């Protein structure tokens, strides 16, 4: 059970947006979500591993973030925490009556 006092980390939610490149095309970038992008969260480490890629070894880590309940966050978003990007892998919600939203996100991989 999470208490409000456990939300002691600041996280920012971002989503992909397409912007015009001025030459008739578009570029995909990240921008803060429209409504209250930075919130208090609890961040708990779940797993970590090291993988070997063509470009060398890379470390990944999975975290469980808990925030106050909101409806504008999905798996197409990411979390920025402590200067690192965390790709959202799963958003756990069962109904609109919860007080908190649980998000499983991974650092060290690209979306």
Short mmCIF file of C-alpha atoms in Angstrom, two decimals:
data_model
loop_
_atom_site.label_atom_id
_atom_site.label_comp_id
_atom_site.label_asym_id
_atom_site.label_seq_id
_atom_site.Cartn_x
_atom_site.Cartn_y
_atom_site.Cartn_z
CA UNK A 1 0.00 0.00 0.00
CA UNK A 2 1.36 3.40 -0.98
CA UNK A 3 0.85 6.44 1.21
CA UNK A 4 1.06 10.02 -0.04
CA UNK A 5 4.28 10.48 1.94
CA UNK A 6 5.94 7.74 -0.16
CA UNK A 7 5.73 9.98 -3.24
CA UNK A 8 9.13 11.61 -2.75
CA UNK A 9 10.61 11.71 -6.27
CA UNK A 10 9.88 14.21 -9.05
CA UNK A 11 9.12 12.70 -12.46
CA UNK A 12 8.09 14.29 -15.75
CA UNK A 13 5.80 12.62 -18.28
CA UNK A 14 6.51 13.13 -21.97
CA UNK A 15 4.78 12.00 -25.15
CA UNK A 16 5.84 11.81 -28.80
CA UNK A 17 4.84 14.71 -31.04
CA UNK A 18 5.32 15.24 -34.75
CA UNK A 19 6.64 18.65 -35.78
CA UNK A 20 7.08 20.05 -39.25
CA UNK A 21 10.65 20.08 -40.52
CA UNK A 22 9.94 23.02 -42.86
CA UNK A 23 10.61 20.95 -45.98
CA UNK A 24 7.24 19.20 -46.23
CA UNK A 25 8.12 16.39 -43.84
CA UNK A 26 7.96 15.91 -40.12
CA UNK A 27 10.20 15.00 -37.22
CA UNK A 28 9.19 13.04 -34.17
CA UNK A 29 10.32 14.55 -30.87
CA UNK A 30 9.37 14.31 -27.20
CA UNK A 31 7.39 17.00 -25.37
CA UNK A 32 5.94 17.26 -21.88
CA UNK A 33 2.34 16.07 -21.61
CA UNK A 34 -0.14 18.92 -21.68
CA UNK A 35 -1.65 18.65 -18.22
CA UNK A 36 0.69 18.67 -15.19
CA UNK A 37 3.76 17.02 -16.70
CA UNK A 38 5.85 16.99 -13.50
CA UNK A 39 4.45 15.18 -10.46
CA UNK A 40 5.53 13.46 -7.25
CA UNK A 41 6.15 9.72 -7.53
CA UNK A 42 7.47 6.71 -5.70
CA UNK A 43 10.25 4.98 -7.67
CA UNK A 44 11.22 1.41 -6.82
CA UNK A 45 13.82 -0.67 -8.70
CA UNK A 46 12.55 -4.03 -9.97
CA UNK A 47 15.21 -5.64 -12.17
CA UNK A 48 18.47 -4.83 -13.88
CA UNK A 49 20.52 -6.56 -16.55
CA UNK A 50 23.37 -6.07 -18.94
CA UNK A 51 22.97 -6.88 -22.62
CA UNK A 52 25.51 -7.15 -25.42
CA UNK A 53 24.76 -5.30 -28.64
CA UNK A 54 26.72 -4.60 -31.82
CA UNK A 55 27.66 -1.19 -30.42
CA UNK A 56 28.86 -2.69 -27.12
CA UNK A 57 27.46 -3.60 -23.73
CA UNK A 58 24.43 -1.77 -22.38
CA UNK A 59 22.72 -1.84 -19.00
CA UNK A 60 18.97 -1.75 -18.56
CA UNK A 61 16.87 -1.39 -15.44
CA UNK A 62 13.17 -1.75 -14.81
CA UNK A 63 11.36 0.42 -12.25
CA UNK A 64 7.91 0.63 -10.73
CA UNK A 65 6.67 4.21 -10.53
CA UNK A 66 3.58 5.05 -8.49
CA UNK A 67 1.85 8.41 -8.98
CA UNK A 68 -1.52 9.88 -8.10
CA UNK A 69 -4.17 8.52 -10.45
CA UNK A 70 -4.48 10.15 -13.87
CA UNK A 71 -5.96 9.16 -17.22
CA UNK A 72 -3.57 10.85 -19.69
CA UNK A 73 -0.65 8.42 -19.33
CA UNK A 74 -0.24 5.37 -21.58
CA UNK A 75 2.44 3.11 -23.03
CA UNK A 76 3.26 5.69 -25.73
CA UNK A 77 4.61 8.05 -23.06
CA UNK A 78 7.90 8.06 -21.21
CA UNK A 79 9.07 9.16 -17.77
CA UNK A 80 12.06 11.41 -17.18
CA UNK A 81 13.51 10.77 -13.72
CA UNK A 82 16.88 11.90 -12.39
CA UNK A 83 17.91 12.98 -15.89
CA UNK A 84 17.25 9.55 -17.45
CA UNK A 85 14.51 8.53 -19.85
CA UNK A 86 12.35 5.56 -18.86
CA UNK A 87 10.15 4.01 -21.54
CA UNK A 88 6.76 3.03 -20.19
CA UNK A 89 6.15 -0.68 -20.72
CA UNK A 90 2.92 -1.13 -18.78
CA UNK A 91 0.33 1.09 -17.10
CA UNK A 92 -1.68 -0.76 -14.48
CA UNK A 93 -5.22 0.54 -14.04
CA UNK A 94 -8.35 -1.44 -13.30
CA UNK A 95 -10.96 1.31 -12.95
CA UNK A 96 -11.23 5.06 -12.52
CA UNK A 97 -11.63 4.83 -8.75
CA UNK A 98 -8.02 4.22 -7.72
CA UNK A 99 -6.03 6.79 -5.81
CA UNK A 100 -2.75 5.79 -7.45
CA UNK A 101 -1.48 4.69 -10.86
CA UNK A 102 1.28 2.06 -11.12
CA UNK A 103 3.64 2.31 -14.09
CA UNK A 104 6.33 -0.18 -15.09
CA UNK A 105 9.08 1.56 -17.06
CA UNK A 106 12.52 0.63 -18.36
CA UNK A 107 15.70 2.70 -18.57
CA UNK A 108 18.44 1.94 -21.07
CA UNK A 109 16.32 0.96 -24.06
CA UNK A 110 14.85 3.06 -26.83
CA UNK A 111 11.17 3.30 -27.68
#
